[in-house]
Short mmCIF file of C-alpha atoms and ligand atoms in Angstrom, two decimals:
data_model
loop_
_atom_site.label_atom_id
_atom_site.label_comp_id
_atom_site.label_asym_id
_atom_site.label_seq_id
_atom_site.Cartn_x
_atom_site.Cartn_y
_atom_site.Cartn_z
CA UNK A 24 35.84 -0.10 19.51
CA UNK A 25 32.64 -1.84 20.04
CA UNK A 26 29.41 -0.07 20.31
CA UNK A 27 26.82 -1.30 23.23
CA UNK A 28 24.07 -1.92 20.38
CA UNK A 29 23.09 -5.83 20.54
CA UNK A 30 20.63 -7.93 18.86
CA UNK A 31 17.40 -7.74 19.38
CA UNK A 32 17.14 -4.07 20.22
CA UNK A 33 18.35 -4.04 16.16
CA UNK A 34 18.32 -0.62 16.40
CA UNK A 35 14.19 0.57 16.36
CA UNK A 36 15.04 3.92 17.68
CA UNK A 37 17.78 4.69 15.31
CA UNK A 38 16.42 6.74 12.20
CA UNK A 39 16.29 5.88 8.83
CA UNK A 40 18.17 7.92 7.25
CA UNK A 41 15.91 8.34 3.86
CA UNK A 42 13.40 9.12 5.95
CA UNK A 43 14.75 11.03 9.16
CA UNK A 44 10.83 12.08 10.62
CA UNK A 45 9.52 8.50 10.82
CA UNK A 46 6.75 9.84 13.51
CA UNK A 47 5.85 13.32 11.17
CA UNK A 48 3.62 10.70 9.28
CA UNK A 49 1.47 9.02 11.82
CA UNK A 50 1.78 12.55 13.62
CA UNK A 51 0.45 13.98 10.52
CA UNK A 52 -2.70 11.42 9.80
CA UNK A 53 -3.72 12.06 13.68
CA UNK A 54 -3.82 15.71 13.75
CA UNK A 55 -5.70 16.25 10.33
CA UNK A 56 -8.00 13.34 10.66
CA UNK A 57 -9.12 14.29 14.26
CA UNK A 58 -9.20 17.86 13.14
CA UNK A 59 -11.58 17.08 9.92
CA UNK A 60 -13.54 15.35 11.89
CA UNK A 61 -14.03 17.56 15.02
CA UNK A 62 -14.58 19.86 12.11
CA UNK A 63 -17.54 17.56 10.26
CA UNK A 64 -18.98 17.11 13.21
CA UNK A 65 -19.52 20.46 14.01
CA UNK A 66 -20.53 21.03 10.68
CA UNK A 67 -23.19 18.57 11.00
CA UNK A 68 -25.02 20.05 14.28
CA UNK A 69 -25.47 23.03 12.64
CA UNK A 70 -28.84 21.77 11.11
CA UNK A 71 -28.24 24.20 7.90
CA UNK A 72 -25.88 23.93 4.95
CA UNK A 73 -27.55 25.36 2.24
CA UNK A 74 -27.18 29.33 0.85
CA UNK A 75 -28.61 29.68 -2.25
CA UNK A 76 -27.47 28.15 -4.56
CA UNK A 77 -24.78 26.05 -2.91
CA UNK A 78 -25.68 23.11 -0.77
CA UNK A 79 -23.14 22.08 1.42
CA UNK A 80 -21.34 18.32 0.60
CA UNK A 81 -21.88 17.49 4.60
CA UNK A 82 -25.96 17.60 3.84
CA UNK A 83 -26.02 15.87 -0.17
CA UNK A 84 -28.49 14.32 -0.32
CA UNK A 85 -30.66 16.42 1.50
CA UNK A 86 -33.02 14.27 3.61
CA UNK A 87 -35.62 15.97 5.81
CA UNK A 88 -37.54 14.08 7.77
CA UNK A 89 -40.32 16.28 9.20
CA UNK A 90 -41.30 15.79 12.89
CA UNK A 91 -37.56 14.72 13.79
CA UNK A 92 -35.06 17.17 15.50
CA UNK A 93 -32.23 15.32 13.66
CA UNK A 94 -30.16 17.35 11.42
CA UNK A 95 -30.24 16.12 7.48
CA UNK A 96 -26.39 15.91 7.18
CA UNK A 97 -26.90 12.74 10.19
CA UNK A 98 -29.28 10.75 7.49
CA UNK A 99 -26.03 10.42 5.07
CA UNK A 100 -23.15 11.12 7.32
CA UNK A 101 -22.38 7.13 7.55
CA UNK A 102 -22.03 6.87 3.49
CA UNK A 103 -18.72 8.92 2.98
CA UNK A 104 -17.83 8.06 7.03
CA UNK A 105 -17.85 4.01 6.35
CA UNK A 106 -16.65 4.73 2.93
CA UNK A 107 -13.32 5.80 3.93
CA UNK A 108 -12.95 4.02 7.33
CA UNK A 109 -12.95 0.83 4.81
CA UNK A 110 -10.91 2.58 1.99
CA UNK A 111 -7.14 0.92 1.37
CA UNK A 112 -5.73 4.07 2.07
CA UNK A 113 -6.97 4.98 4.73
CA UNK A 114 -6.65 1.43 6.45
CA UNK A 115 -2.65 1.92 5.92
CA UNK A 116 -3.63 5.49 7.44
CA UNK A 117 -4.70 4.30 10.39
CA UNK A 118 -3.37 0.93 11.28
CA UNK A 119 -0.08 3.33 11.09
CA UNK A 120 -1.03 6.19 12.60
CA UNK A 121 -3.78 5.59 15.26
CA UNK A 122 -3.07 1.52 16.02
CA UNK A 123 1.04 1.31 15.79
CA UNK A 124 0.79 -1.94 13.83
CA UNK A 125 3.17 -0.36 13.17
CA UNK A 126 3.60 3.37 13.61
CA UNK A 127 6.49 3.66 10.29
CA UNK A 128 8.26 0.76 8.35
CA UNK A 129 10.89 -1.33 10.44
CA UNK A 130 9.53 0.76 13.62
CA UNK A 131 8.52 -1.88 16.49
CA UNK A 132 4.59 -2.30 16.40
CA UNK A 133 2.53 -1.54 19.83
CA UNK A 134 2.82 -4.15 22.05
CA UNK A 135 0.17 -7.18 22.21
CA UNK A 136 -1.95 -9.40 20.08
CA UNK A 137 -1.72 -8.86 16.05
CA UNK A 138 -4.76 -10.35 14.29
CA UNK A 139 -4.85 -7.94 11.45
CA UNK A 140 -7.96 -8.16 9.12
CA UNK A 141 -8.98 -11.60 10.18
CA UNK A 142 -10.96 -10.27 13.23
CA UNK A 143 -13.73 -8.00 14.72
CA UNK A 144 -14.07 -5.14 13.93
CA UNK A 145 -11.42 -5.19 11.05
CA UNK A 146 -12.94 -8.07 9.29
CA UNK A 147 -16.30 -5.26 8.72
CA UNK A 148 -13.28 -3.65 6.32
CA UNK A 149 -13.85 -6.70 3.56
CA UNK A 150 -17.26 -4.97 2.96
CA UNK A 151 -15.87 -2.01 1.69
CA UNK A 152 -17.57 -2.48 -2.28
CA UNK A 153 -21.34 -1.97 -0.45
CA UNK A 154 -19.99 1.61 0.80
CA UNK A 155 -18.47 1.84 -2.88
CA UNK A 156 -21.96 1.14 -4.29
CA UNK A 157 -23.71 3.50 -2.37
CA UNK A 158 -21.21 6.45 -2.40
CA UNK A 159 -21.49 6.45 -6.38
CA UNK A 160 -25.09 7.65 -5.81
CA UNK A 161 -24.10 10.02 -3.25
CA UNK A 162 -21.85 11.14 -6.14
CA UNK A 163 -24.28 11.41 -8.14
CA UNK A 164 -26.29 13.77 -6.34
CA UNK A 165 -23.01 15.48 -5.19
CA UNK A 166 -22.52 16.39 -9.32
CA UNK A 167 -26.41 17.45 -9.55
CA UNK A 168 -25.66 19.64 -6.25
CA UNK A 169 -22.66 20.79 -8.54
CA UNK A 170 -24.37 21.79 -11.57
CA UNK A 171 -26.99 23.35 -9.62
CA UNK A 172 -24.39 25.56 -8.58
CA UNK A 173 -24.19 27.49 -11.65
CA UNK A 174 -27.83 28.03 -11.74
CA UNK A 175 -28.86 31.26 -10.40
CA UNK A 176 -32.49 31.54 -10.22
CA UNK A 177 -32.93 30.26 -13.94
CA UNK A 178 -30.30 32.49 -15.40
CA UNK A 179 -26.74 30.65 -15.73
CA UNK A 180 -24.10 32.00 -13.51
CA UNK A 181 -20.21 31.02 -11.66
CA UNK A 182 -19.75 32.56 -8.69
CA UNK A 183 -16.93 31.52 -6.45
CA UNK A 184 -19.22 28.62 -5.14
CA UNK A 185 -19.52 27.15 -8.01
CA UNK A 186 -16.07 27.03 -8.70
CA UNK A 187 -15.39 25.58 -5.26
CA UNK A 188 -18.69 23.24 -5.52
CA UNK A 189 -17.25 21.85 -8.97
CA UNK A 190 -13.68 20.93 -7.85
CA UNK A 191 -15.03 19.52 -4.60
CA UNK A 192 -16.83 16.74 -6.86
CA UNK A 193 -14.28 16.31 -9.41
CA UNK A 194 -11.70 16.18 -6.65
CA UNK A 195 -14.48 13.36 -4.86
CA UNK A 196 -15.02 11.71 -8.23
CA UNK A 197 -11.12 11.59 -8.82
CA UNK A 198 -10.88 9.52 -5.20
CA UNK A 199 -14.19 7.33 -5.56
CA UNK A 200 -13.44 6.38 -9.45
CA UNK A 201 -9.60 5.02 -8.14
CA UNK A 202 -11.06 2.52 -5.63
CA UNK A 203 -9.51 0.02 -5.65
CA UNK A 204 -12.77 -2.31 -5.11
CA UNK A 205 -14.03 -0.46 -8.02
CA UNK A 206 -10.67 -1.39 -9.69
CA UNK A 207 -11.51 -5.19 -9.31
CA UNK A 208 -14.88 -5.24 -9.88
CA UNK A 209 -14.64 -3.21 -13.49
CA UNK A 210 -11.73 -5.59 -14.39
CA UNK A 211 -9.19 -6.59 -12.21
CA UNK A 212 -10.82 -9.99 -11.53
CA UNK A 213 -10.81 -11.52 -14.72
CA UNK A 214 -7.92 -13.42 -15.77
CA UNK A 215 -8.34 -13.58 -19.49
CA UNK A 216 -8.77 -9.94 -21.14
CA UNK A 217 -8.52 -10.47 -24.84
CA UNK A 218 -10.74 -13.72 -24.32
CA UNK A 219 -13.97 -12.03 -24.98
CA UNK A 220 -15.11 -8.14 -26.47
CA UNK A 221 -16.72 -7.65 -23.19
CA UNK A 222 -13.72 -8.59 -21.35
CA UNK A 223 -11.28 -6.41 -23.69
CA UNK A 224 -13.87 -3.24 -22.63
CA UNK A 225 -13.32 -4.30 -19.01
CA UNK A 226 -9.20 -3.97 -19.55
CA UNK A 227 -10.27 -0.61 -20.68
CA UNK A 228 -12.17 0.60 -17.85
CA UNK A 229 -9.55 -1.43 -15.10
CA UNK A 230 -6.75 0.61 -16.98
CA UNK A 231 -8.64 3.32 -16.16
CA UNK A 232 -9.30 2.93 -12.81
CA UNK A 233 -5.55 2.05 -12.58
CA UNK A 234 -4.71 5.65 -13.56
CA UNK A 235 -6.64 7.02 -10.74
CA UNK A 236 -5.91 4.46 -8.21
CA UNK A 237 -1.98 4.96 -8.82
CA UNK A 238 -2.62 8.37 -6.82
CA UNK A 239 -5.40 7.17 -4.75
CA UNK A 240 -3.47 8.32 -1.26
CA UNK A 241 -3.77 11.76 -2.71
CA UNK A 242 -7.54 11.82 -4.20
CA UNK A 243 -8.11 10.71 -0.76
CA UNK A 244 -6.56 13.72 1.39
CA UNK A 245 -7.10 16.63 -1.72
CA UNK A 246 -10.73 15.44 -1.59
CA UNK A 247 -11.31 15.07 1.84
CA UNK A 248 -9.75 18.62 2.32
CA UNK A 249 -11.79 19.72 -0.64
CA UNK A 250 -14.91 18.73 1.46
CA UNK A 251 -14.02 20.98 4.90
CA UNK A 252 -13.33 23.97 2.52
CA UNK A 253 -16.48 23.61 0.24
CA UNK A 254 -18.31 23.54 3.49
CA UNK A 255 -16.12 26.28 5.17
CA UNK A 256 -16.97 28.55 2.62
CA UNK A 257 -20.89 27.83 2.25
CA UNK A 258 -21.02 28.60 6.12
CA UNK A 259 -19.17 31.99 5.72
CA UNK A 260 -22.17 32.54 2.98
CA UNK A 261 -24.94 31.15 5.45
CA UNK A 262 -23.26 33.74 8.18
CA UNK A 263 -23.51 36.56 6.30
CA UNK A 264 -19.59 36.52 6.72
CA UNK A 265 -19.25 37.98 3.03
CA UNK A 266 -20.96 37.62 -0.21
CA UNK A 267 -20.28 35.63 -3.09
CA UNK A 268 -18.52 37.06 -5.89
CA UNK A 269 -20.15 35.98 -8.57
CA UNK A 270 -20.87 37.31 -12.73
CA UNK A 271 -25.10 36.11 -13.84
CA UNK A 272 -26.00 36.43 -17.33
CA UNK B 19 34.29 0.62 -8.17
CA UNK B 20 37.11 -1.83 -7.88
CA UNK B 21 39.57 -2.95 -5.01
CA UNK B 22 42.08 -1.24 -6.36
CA UNK B 23 40.80 2.11 -6.89
CA UNK B 24 40.10 1.92 -3.09
CA UNK B 25 43.39 1.07 -2.09
CA UNK B 26 45.37 3.45 -3.86
CA UNK B 27 42.16 6.04 -4.95
CA UNK B 28 44.66 8.61 -6.61
CA UNK B 29 45.64 6.05 -9.26
CA UNK B 30 41.78 5.84 -10.62
CA UNK B 31 42.66 9.74 -10.82
CA UNK B 32 39.46 10.06 -8.37
CA UNK B 33 39.17 12.40 -5.50
CA UNK B 34 41.62 11.58 -2.82
CA UNK B 35 39.60 9.18 -0.22
CA UNK B 36 37.63 10.54 2.60
CA UNK B 37 36.87 8.27 5.95
CA UNK B 38 33.22 7.04 6.96
CA UNK B 39 32.46 5.40 10.53
CA UNK B 40 30.64 2.40 9.91
CA UNK B 41 29.02 0.78 12.77
CA UNK B 42 28.64 -3.08 11.60
CA UNK B 43 26.83 -6.07 13.53
CA UNK B 44 29.54 -8.75 14.53
CA UNK B 45 28.29 -11.71 16.09
CA UNK B 46 25.74 -14.58 16.00
CA UNK B 47 22.23 -15.27 17.71
CA UNK B 48 23.49 -15.32 20.87
CA UNK B 49 25.79 -12.43 21.43
CA UNK B 50 27.12 -9.73 19.68
CA UNK B 51 27.35 -6.37 19.05
CA UNK B 52 27.92 -3.56 16.82
CA UNK B 53 31.73 -2.61 15.68
CA UNK B 54 32.63 0.10 14.27
CA UNK B 55 35.25 0.37 11.64
CA UNK B 56 36.61 3.46 9.71
CA UNK B 57 36.53 3.10 5.76
CA UNK B 58 38.03 5.48 3.06
CA UNK B 59 35.23 5.77 0.64
CA UNK B 60 35.38 7.14 -2.95
CA UNK B 61 32.67 8.60 -5.12
CA UNK B 62 30.07 6.22 -6.27
CA UNK B 63 30.67 3.46 -3.19
CA UNK B 64 27.83 1.57 -1.75
CA UNK B 65 27.68 -0.17 1.73
CA UNK B 66 29.12 -3.91 0.51
CA UNK B 67 32.44 -1.49 -1.14
CA UNK B 68 32.65 -0.99 2.28
CA UNK B 69 32.05 -4.52 4.04
CA UNK B 70 34.60 -5.83 1.24
CA UNK B 71 37.20 -3.31 2.41
CA UNK B 72 36.44 -4.18 5.96
CA UNK B 73 37.27 -8.07 4.83
CA UNK B 74 40.44 -7.04 2.77
CA UNK B 75 41.91 -4.69 5.16
CA UNK B 76 40.36 -4.99 8.72
CA UNK B 77 38.21 -7.95 9.65
CA UNK B 78 38.57 -11.11 7.35
CA UNK B 79 36.25 -12.84 9.33
CA UNK B 80 33.36 -10.52 8.54
CA UNK B 81 30.34 -12.54 7.38
CA UNK B 82 28.34 -10.84 4.29
CA UNK B 83 26.58 -12.98 1.81
CA UNK B 84 26.66 -11.63 -2.27
CA UNK B 85 26.74 -12.37 -5.41
CA UNK B 86 26.11 -10.13 -8.09
CA UNK B 87 26.93 -6.64 -7.03
CA UNK B 88 23.70 -5.14 -9.46
CA UNK B 89 20.69 -5.58 -7.42
CA UNK B 90 20.18 -8.86 -9.39
CA UNK B 91 20.87 -11.54 -7.08
CA UNK B 92 19.05 -10.47 -3.95
CA UNK B 93 21.76 -11.65 -1.92
CA UNK B 94 23.16 -9.01 -0.19
CA UNK B 95 19.91 -7.53 1.70
CA UNK B 96 20.93 -6.12 4.80
CA UNK B 97 19.31 -3.18 7.10
CA UNK B 98 21.60 0.21 6.55
CA UNK B 99 20.58 2.59 9.02
CA UNK B 100 17.21 0.59 10.40
CA UNK B 101 15.89 0.60 6.98
CA UNK B 102 15.96 -2.88 5.20
CA UNK B 103 18.49 -2.38 1.99
CA UNK B 104 20.30 -3.91 -0.83
CA UNK B 105 24.14 -3.49 0.61
CA UNK B 106 25.01 -3.30 -3.32
CA UNK B 107 22.35 -0.92 -4.17
CA UNK B 108 22.51 1.49 -1.31
CA UNK B 109 25.25 4.98 -1.90
CA UNK B 110 27.26 5.66 0.96
CA UNK B 111 27.26 9.48 0.10
CA UNK B 112 23.17 9.15 0.91
CA UNK B 113 23.37 8.77 3.87
CA UNK B 114 24.42 11.48 6.46
CA UNK B 115 26.64 10.23 9.27
CA UNK B 116 27.37 7.31 11.19
CA UNK B 117 26.70 4.04 8.72
CA UNK B 118 24.91 1.28 10.70
CA UNK B 119 24.49 -2.13 8.98
CA UNK B 120 22.90 -5.02 10.31
CA UNK B 121 21.54 -8.24 9.27
CA UNK B 122 17.68 -8.22 8.69
CA UNK B 123 15.84 -8.70 11.76
CA UNK B 124 13.08 -11.12 10.49
CA UNK B 125 15.05 -14.17 10.39
CA UNK B 126 17.68 -16.21 12.11
CA UNK B 127 21.21 -14.70 12.46
CA UNK B 128 23.53 -17.70 11.45
CA UNK B 129 26.71 -14.76 11.46
CA UNK B 130 27.01 -11.19 11.11
CA UNK B 131 25.09 -9.69 8.55
CA UNK B 132 24.25 -13.27 6.94
CA UNK B 133 20.50 -14.98 8.09
CA UNK B 134 18.65 -18.12 7.58
CA UNK B 135 15.91 -17.13 4.83
CA UNK B 136 15.29 -20.80 4.44
CA UNK B 137 11.75 -19.94 5.94
CA UNK B 138 11.21 -18.52 2.93
CA UNK B 139 11.78 -21.06 0.55
CA UNK B 140 9.68 -23.69 2.80
CA UNK B 141 6.69 -21.32 2.57
CA UNK B 142 7.16 -21.16 -1.56
CA UNK B 143 7.11 -25.17 -1.60
CA UNK B 144 3.63 -24.69 0.07
CA UNK B 145 2.25 -22.48 -2.69
CA UNK B 146 0.47 -25.32 -5.52
CA UNK B 147 2.34 -24.92 -8.38
CA UNK B 148 1.71 -23.53 -11.83
CA UNK B 149 -1.18 -25.68 -13.25
CA UNK B 150 -1.88 -25.20 -17.44
CA UNK B 151 -4.99 -26.76 -18.42
CA UNK B 152 -4.22 -30.71 -19.16
CA UNK B 153 -6.29 -30.26 -22.42
CA UNK B 154 -4.73 -27.29 -23.83
CA UNK B 155 -1.30 -28.46 -24.90
CA UNK B 156 1.61 -25.65 -24.84
CA UNK B 157 2.62 -24.08 -26.70
CA UNK B 158 -0.35 -21.13 -25.95
CA UNK B 159 -1.22 -18.08 -27.43
CA UNK B 160 -1.18 -15.41 -25.00
CA UNK B 161 -2.09 -11.89 -25.96
CA UNK B 162 -0.14 -9.32 -24.44
CA UNK B 163 -2.67 -7.79 -22.27
CA UNK B 164 -3.40 -10.86 -20.41
CA UNK B 165 -0.37 -11.12 -19.18
CA UNK B 166 1.50 -7.42 -19.07
CA UNK B 167 -0.11 -6.82 -15.64
CA UNK B 168 1.88 -10.44 -14.16
CA UNK B 169 5.62 -8.72 -15.86
CA UNK B 170 5.60 -6.97 -12.59
CA UNK B 171 5.85 -9.74 -10.60
CA UNK B 172 8.34 -11.91 -12.28
CA UNK B 173 11.09 -8.89 -11.12
CA UNK B 174 10.75 -10.12 -8.12
CA UNK B 175 14.76 -10.70 -7.06
CA UNK B 176 13.91 -12.85 -3.78
CA UNK B 177 16.06 -10.22 -2.00
CA UNK B 178 12.91 -10.73 1.17
CA UNK B 179 13.78 -7.48 2.16
CA UNK B 180 9.63 -7.05 2.13
CA UNK B 181 9.27 -10.55 4.17
CA UNK B 182 12.07 -8.64 6.34
CA UNK B 183 10.28 -5.03 7.37
CA UNK B 184 6.38 -6.68 7.46
CA UNK B 185 6.02 -6.44 11.02
CA UNK B 186 3.65 -9.52 10.46
CA UNK B 187 7.01 -11.58 10.03
CA UNK B 188 9.50 -9.00 11.43
CA UNK B 189 7.76 -7.45 14.67
CA UNK B 190 5.16 -9.98 15.43
CA UNK B 191 6.80 -13.35 14.11
CA UNK B 192 3.32 -14.67 12.62
CA UNK B 193 5.31 -16.69 10.84
CA UNK B 194 2.63 -19.67 10.83
CA UNK B 195 -0.31 -17.65 9.88
CA UNK B 196 1.57 -15.15 7.41
CA UNK B 197 3.23 -15.91 4.40
CA UNK B 198 4.47 -12.39 3.75
CA UNK B 199 4.63 -10.22 1.02
CA UNK B 200 6.70 -11.82 -1.49
CA UNK B 201 4.35 -14.36 -1.74
CA UNK B 202 1.74 -12.52 -1.92
CA UNK B 203 3.62 -11.55 -5.31
CA UNK B 204 3.75 -14.96 -6.09
CA UNK B 205 0.34 -16.21 -5.48
CA UNK B 206 -0.70 -13.13 -7.47
CA UNK B 207 1.18 -13.89 -10.56
CA UNK B 208 -0.41 -17.63 -10.54
CA UNK B 209 -3.81 -16.92 -9.44
CA UNK B 210 -3.77 -13.92 -12.55
CA UNK B 211 -2.36 -16.02 -14.76
CA UNK B 212 -4.66 -16.51 -18.02
CA UNK B 213 -3.30 -20.26 -18.22
CA UNK B 214 -3.49 -21.12 -14.31
CA UNK B 215 -7.04 -23.06 -13.98
CA UNK B 216 -6.22 -24.49 -10.28
CA UNK B 217 -8.19 -22.63 -7.80
CA UNK B 218 -6.41 -20.55 -5.08
CA UNK B 219 -8.33 -18.22 -3.42
CA UNK B 220 -8.94 -20.58 -0.32
CA UNK B 221 -5.80 -21.24 0.02
CA UNK B 222 -4.70 -17.58 -0.22
CA UNK B 223 -7.53 -16.99 2.38
CA UNK B 224 -6.28 -19.94 5.04
CA UNK B 225 -2.92 -20.62 4.36
CA UNK B 226 -1.69 -17.99 3.13
CA UNK B 227 -3.22 -15.87 5.74
CA UNK B 228 -3.88 -12.91 3.65
CA UNK B 229 -6.00 -11.37 5.80
CA UNK B 230 -3.11 -10.68 8.23
CA UNK B 231 -1.98 -7.88 5.82
CA UNK B 232 -3.34 -4.71 7.18
CA UNK B 233 -1.95 -2.84 4.12
CA UNK B 234 0.34 -0.61 5.63
CA UNK B 235 2.97 -0.64 2.29
CA UNK B 236 6.23 -1.23 4.43
CA UNK B 237 6.56 -4.10 1.77
CA UNK B 238 6.11 -1.70 -1.36
CA UNK B 239 7.92 1.19 0.29
CA UNK B 240 11.23 -1.19 0.58
CA UNK B 241 11.18 -3.36 -2.85
CA UNK B 242 14.56 -2.78 -4.82
CA UNK B 243 12.59 -4.09 -7.66
CA UNK B 244 9.90 -1.07 -7.25
CA UNK B 245 7.27 -3.83 -7.26
CA UNK B 246 3.96 -2.07 -6.04
CA UNK B 247 3.39 -5.30 -3.97
CA UNK B 248 0.25 -4.01 -1.98
CA UNK B 249 -1.51 -2.18 -4.75
CA UNK B 250 -1.19 -4.76 -7.41
CA UNK B 251 -1.04 -7.67 -5.71
CA UNK B 252 -2.44 -7.99 -2.50
CA UNK B 253 -5.43 -5.68 -2.66
CA UNK B 254 -6.08 -7.19 -5.84
CA UNK B 255 -6.15 -10.77 -4.35
CA UNK B 256 -7.69 -9.63 -1.29
CA UNK B 257 -10.97 -8.39 -3.10
CA UNK B 258 -10.70 -11.97 -5.35
CA UNK B 259 -10.96 -13.47 -1.41
CA UNK B 260 -13.93 -11.02 -0.90
CA UNK B 261 -15.94 -12.44 -4.32
CA UNK B 262 -15.58 -15.56 -2.85
CA UNK B 263 -16.01 -16.00 0.90
CA UNK B 264 -17.35 -12.17 2.14
CA UNK B 265 -19.74 -10.64 -0.80
CA UNK B 266 -23.35 -12.00 0.22
CA UNK B 267 -24.58 -10.65 -3.37
CA UNK B 268 -21.91 -12.54 -5.20
CA UNK B 269 -22.65 -15.77 -2.89
CA UNK B 270 -26.07 -15.44 -4.22
CA UNK B 271 -25.76 -15.15 -8.06
CA UNK B 272 -23.45 -17.78 -7.74
CA UNK B 273 -26.37 -20.21 -6.05
CA UNK B 274 -28.35 -19.26 -8.87
CA UNK B 275 -26.61 -19.06 -11.40
CA UNK B 276 -23.68 -21.83 -10.99
CA UNK B 277 -20.28 -20.85 -11.01
CA UNK B 278 -19.14 -19.54 -14.04
CA UNK B 279 -16.00 -21.44 -16.24
CA UNK B 280 -13.35 -18.79 -16.19
CA UNK B 281 -11.92 -18.39 -20.13
CA UNK B 282 -8.59 -19.81 -20.76
CA UNK B 283 -6.63 -18.72 -24.07
CA UNK B 284 -6.64 -21.36 -27.07
CA UNK B 285 -3.68 -23.08 -27.81
CA UNK B 286 -1.68 -22.28 -31.08
S1 SF4 C 312 0.82 -4.48 3.49
FE1 SF4 C 312 0.61 -6.43 4.53
S2 SF4 C 312 2.61 -8.01 3.64
FE2 SF4 C 312 3.13 -5.16 2.90
S3 SF4 C 312 4.51 -4.92 4.81
FE3 SF4 C 312 2.67 -4.29 5.56
S4 SF4 C 312 1.61 -5.76 6.35
FE4 SF4 C 312 3.33 -6.54 5.47
S1 SF4 C 313 8.97 -8.72 -3.94
FE1 SF4 C 313 10.68 -7.28 -3.84
S2 SF4 C 313 10.90 -6.76 -2.27
FE2 SF4 C 313 9.71 -8.53 -1.83
S3 SF4 C 313 11.38 -10.17 -2.59
FE3 SF4 C 313 10.99 -9.37 -4.36
S4 SF4 C 313 12.39 -8.14 -4.77
FE4 SF4 C 313 12.61 -8.23 -2.53
S1 FES C 314 -10.07 1.77 -1.96
FE1 FES C 314 -9.74 4.03 -1.37
S2 FES C 314 -11.74 3.98 -1.78
FE2 FES C 314 -12.27 2.29 -2.02
S1 FES C 315 24.96 -8.37 -4.83
FE1 FES C 315 23.49 -9.28 -5.42
S2 FES C 315 21.40 -8.21 -5.18
FE2 FES C 315 23.24 -7.21 -4.05
#
């Protein structure tokens, strides 16, 4: 008996049995990123992100230009936005899920001309390292905020908020320090590690970044959610929904 | 599993064979269809065993390319239930329901499951060969840490499954503009090699077309040797291209300080 499936249709719709739900990943990415984008926008237009001593990551560093009716969050938003948009992991996520190039492996691309990352706008992804440089500065501010979250009017204390802030900055550091561009920068570009002492040091740095880089996608998601959760928690405190459980010395 | 065991399963002391439905592409590039076969299966059976059973018992003219049956020669690449796989490494018992076996889609079909992968060898010839320094005679003394990351690239068995799944070659058929993941692995091996002195970045950007890759990672997903093609070959090469062609700071630094000669290990 023969079955009417010829070439070239080649079973594009026939599901891969190791990943029977090929549409699950794109659906998840579109849903999660859209939800995060909408929430982030909502959080940023609130013009409030501080519940002593906690500062929302959307509002850090806290820049206020008097006279301008713009939410301080917008002065910094371009940094994480640009960093994540040009991140090698998110590139995979949106090329697959939003642009369908391809939506899943061995599943047909969206029809039309394909130029990859050779044309505008995607050729701009090559500037990812510049967003990394600014992000490293912002990460410094976030660590400062996290440490400040343990300072209650000059007394050391630990609140649920302090824990959340700390966890958030740890996850953000894991994400940022596992960056592919950083991996190349610290040592990936070298061909001979044994040739000098400096190169040996850079081999160690490269190995360290590689360790984090291994699970870069996981760090990307975890840190994205922790940013949202940190903001949600602080927003509850701002609106007095509940009080922050804390212990102060 | 041996052919004898397939023919008389009871003798091997194994459980009695149950049958599975295989749908195998039969035809050439002009015309073809999926043909149904019922194949008795045994524990540990792989898809290639089933193809051999069909050859031996039903259709002697079923065209299949294979050599080692040990996932090492890279000959038996095909698409099993829509996924590029080595037939000899794909166990039948992990598949639920019917088993579809088709030739690789990215390459011209010769017959049944056999495709013409010639294009890959042509691409390979375009890559400038390994070029050691003329003034440092071999044998070289090379440290472990300098070649460690290259071992992974040497594992490639040239099965071309990554080439088959890469949407640029498979779907967009842009073979004139992109060499494909297998050859990014080879370029990475050469470019990161401590004893290779050739500047390959221009070739990697232009002729190889690395900018075409949008790092969607399907190549990594299908590689039977588990080479981290995207993370360890393509992305590092993309970063090297950025160093050379897109980074204004590095460009300015090169203008001011001049290009630095890369250091090489010395000879013994
Ligand atoms: S990551 Fe790049 S090379 Fe690999 S399959 Fe995707 S587009 Fe092709
Ligand atoms: S890189 Fe992996 S998938 Fe590609 S040809 Fe080599 S072994 Fe096969
Ligand atoms: S690659 Fe993801 S942050 Fe740089
Ligand atoms: S027969 Fe050699 S890899 Fe499958």
